[in-house]
Coordinates of C-alpha atoms in Angstrom, one line a residue:
X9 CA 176.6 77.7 -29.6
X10 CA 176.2 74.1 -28.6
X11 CA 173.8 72.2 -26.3
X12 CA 176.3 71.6 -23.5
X13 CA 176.3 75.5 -22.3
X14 CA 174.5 76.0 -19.7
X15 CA 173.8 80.1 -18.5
X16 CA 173.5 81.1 -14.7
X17 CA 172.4 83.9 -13.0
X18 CA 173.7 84.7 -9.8
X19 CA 170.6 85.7 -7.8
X20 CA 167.2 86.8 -8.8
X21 CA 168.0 90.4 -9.9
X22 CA 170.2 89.2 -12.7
X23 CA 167.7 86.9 -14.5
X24 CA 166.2 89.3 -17.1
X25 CA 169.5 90.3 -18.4
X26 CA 170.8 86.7 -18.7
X27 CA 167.6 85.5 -20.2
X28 CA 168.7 88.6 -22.7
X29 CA 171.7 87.0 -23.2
X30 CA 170.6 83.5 -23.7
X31 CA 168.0 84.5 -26.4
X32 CA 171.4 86.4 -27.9
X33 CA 173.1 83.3 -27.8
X34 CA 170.4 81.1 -28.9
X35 CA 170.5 79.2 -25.6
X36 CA 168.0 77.8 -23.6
X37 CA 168.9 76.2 -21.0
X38 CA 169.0 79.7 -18.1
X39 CA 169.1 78.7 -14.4
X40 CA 168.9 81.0 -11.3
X41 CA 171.1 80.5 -8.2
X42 CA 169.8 82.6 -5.2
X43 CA 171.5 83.5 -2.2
X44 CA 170.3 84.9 1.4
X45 CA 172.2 88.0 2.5
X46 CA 172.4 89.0 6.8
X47 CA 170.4 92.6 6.6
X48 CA 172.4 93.6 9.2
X49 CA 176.1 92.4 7.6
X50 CA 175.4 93.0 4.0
X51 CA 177.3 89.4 4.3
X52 CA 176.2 86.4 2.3
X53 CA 175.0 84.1 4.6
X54 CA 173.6 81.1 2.3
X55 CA 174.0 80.2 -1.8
X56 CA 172.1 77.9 -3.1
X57 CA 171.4 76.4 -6.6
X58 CA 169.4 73.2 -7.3
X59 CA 169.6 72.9 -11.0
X60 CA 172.1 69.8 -13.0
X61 CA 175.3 71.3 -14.8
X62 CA 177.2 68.4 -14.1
X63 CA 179.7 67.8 -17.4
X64 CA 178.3 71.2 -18.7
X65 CA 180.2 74.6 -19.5
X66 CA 178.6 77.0 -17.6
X67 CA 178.7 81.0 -18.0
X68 CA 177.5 83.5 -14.8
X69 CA 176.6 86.4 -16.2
X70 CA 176.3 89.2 -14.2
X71 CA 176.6 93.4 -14.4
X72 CA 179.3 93.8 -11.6
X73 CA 181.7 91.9 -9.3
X74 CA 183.7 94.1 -6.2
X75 CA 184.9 91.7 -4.2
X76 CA 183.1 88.5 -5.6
X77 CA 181.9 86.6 -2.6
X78 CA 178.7 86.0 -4.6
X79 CA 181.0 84.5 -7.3
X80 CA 183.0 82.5 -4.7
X81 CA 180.0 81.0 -3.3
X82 CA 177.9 79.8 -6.7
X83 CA 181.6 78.9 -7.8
X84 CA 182.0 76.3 -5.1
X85 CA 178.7 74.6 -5.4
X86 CA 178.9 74.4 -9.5
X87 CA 182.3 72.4 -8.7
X88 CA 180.0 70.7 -6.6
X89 CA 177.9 70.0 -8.8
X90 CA 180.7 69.0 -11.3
X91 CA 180.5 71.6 -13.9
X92 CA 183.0 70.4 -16.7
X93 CA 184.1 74.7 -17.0
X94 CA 182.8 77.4 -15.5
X95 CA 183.2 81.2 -16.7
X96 CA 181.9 84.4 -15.6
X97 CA 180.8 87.7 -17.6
X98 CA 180.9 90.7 -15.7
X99 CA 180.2 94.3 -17.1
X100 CA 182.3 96.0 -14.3
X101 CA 185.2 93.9 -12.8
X102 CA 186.1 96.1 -9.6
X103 CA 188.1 92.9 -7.7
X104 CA 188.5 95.1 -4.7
X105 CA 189.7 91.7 -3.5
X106 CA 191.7 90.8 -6.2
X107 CA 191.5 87.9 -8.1
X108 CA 193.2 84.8 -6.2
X109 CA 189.7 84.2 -4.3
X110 CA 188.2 83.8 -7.8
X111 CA 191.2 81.4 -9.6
X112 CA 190.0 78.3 -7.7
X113 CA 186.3 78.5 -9.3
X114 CA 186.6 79.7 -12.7
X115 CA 188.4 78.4 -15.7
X116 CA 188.4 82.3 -17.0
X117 CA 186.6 85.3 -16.4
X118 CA 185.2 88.0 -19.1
X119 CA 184.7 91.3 -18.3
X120 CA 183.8 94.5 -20.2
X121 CA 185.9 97.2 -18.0
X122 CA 187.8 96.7 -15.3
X123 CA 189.9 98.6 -12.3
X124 CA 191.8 96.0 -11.9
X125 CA 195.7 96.6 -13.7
X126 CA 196.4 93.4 -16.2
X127 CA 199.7 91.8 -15.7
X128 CA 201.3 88.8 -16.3
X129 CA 200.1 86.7 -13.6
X130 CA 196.1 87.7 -14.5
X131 CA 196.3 87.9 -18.3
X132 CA 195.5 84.3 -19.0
X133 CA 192.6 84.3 -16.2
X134 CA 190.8 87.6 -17.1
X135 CA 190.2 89.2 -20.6
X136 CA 189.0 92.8 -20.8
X137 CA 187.0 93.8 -23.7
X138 CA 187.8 97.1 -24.7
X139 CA 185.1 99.2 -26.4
X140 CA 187.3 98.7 -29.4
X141 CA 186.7 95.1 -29.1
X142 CA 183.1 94.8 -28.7
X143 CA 181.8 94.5 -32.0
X144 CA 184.4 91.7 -33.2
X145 CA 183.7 88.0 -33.2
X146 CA 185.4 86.0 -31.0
X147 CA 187.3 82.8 -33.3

């Protein structure tokens, strides 16, 4: 892959499995966003990430998104931050919110399985890689 990609993990708990994925890759610039959650809530209550992506592609790599808030939030602050494109990786895309909270943030989003139906309006924003799928090369 070329210099300008840039991989982020969402908070602290994802940062082994996107350094995984960097070495994978053969990337080496990994960053870490962090984000401060209400105990009481469950809600997100700060996001914060400190690292320059300005005019870099960015991918968030992460096992699982339900409703993405934790998307939403490092979404905003990489447009911030003036991320040329930003893409997410998800294992399990449950969207129990959808996807229209996500559209504003992401240029596309990859996910291995997903509960979410695929129709028109989604296919050109979401691609789910079926198991049949897995081992090919993307061109």
């Amino acid at each position: 892959m070329e210099d300008n990609w840039a991989l982020v993990a969402p908070d602290a708990g994802a940062e082994k499995k996107v350094l995984t994925v960097a070495q994978r890759l053969g990337l080496r610039d990994v960053f870490c966003a962090s984000k401060i959650r209400d105990s009481k809530t469950g809600k997100i209550t700060d996001t914060t990430f400190h690292d320059e992506v300005k005019g870099r592609k960015v991918l968030i790599v992460d096992d699982i998104c339900d409703g993405g808030r934790t998307f939403i939030e490092l979404g905003k602050l990489l447009r911030e931050k003036q991320a040329e494109t930003i893409y997410l990786y998800i294992t399990h895309g449950i969207f129990s919110k959808g996807l229209q909270a996500l559209n504003p943030y992401f240029d596309h989003i990859y996910c291995y399985h997903s509960f979410l139906p695929i129709t028109e309006e989604n296919q050109d924003f979401i691609t789910v890689i079926s198991s049949h799928d897995r081992h090919s090369q993307p061109s």
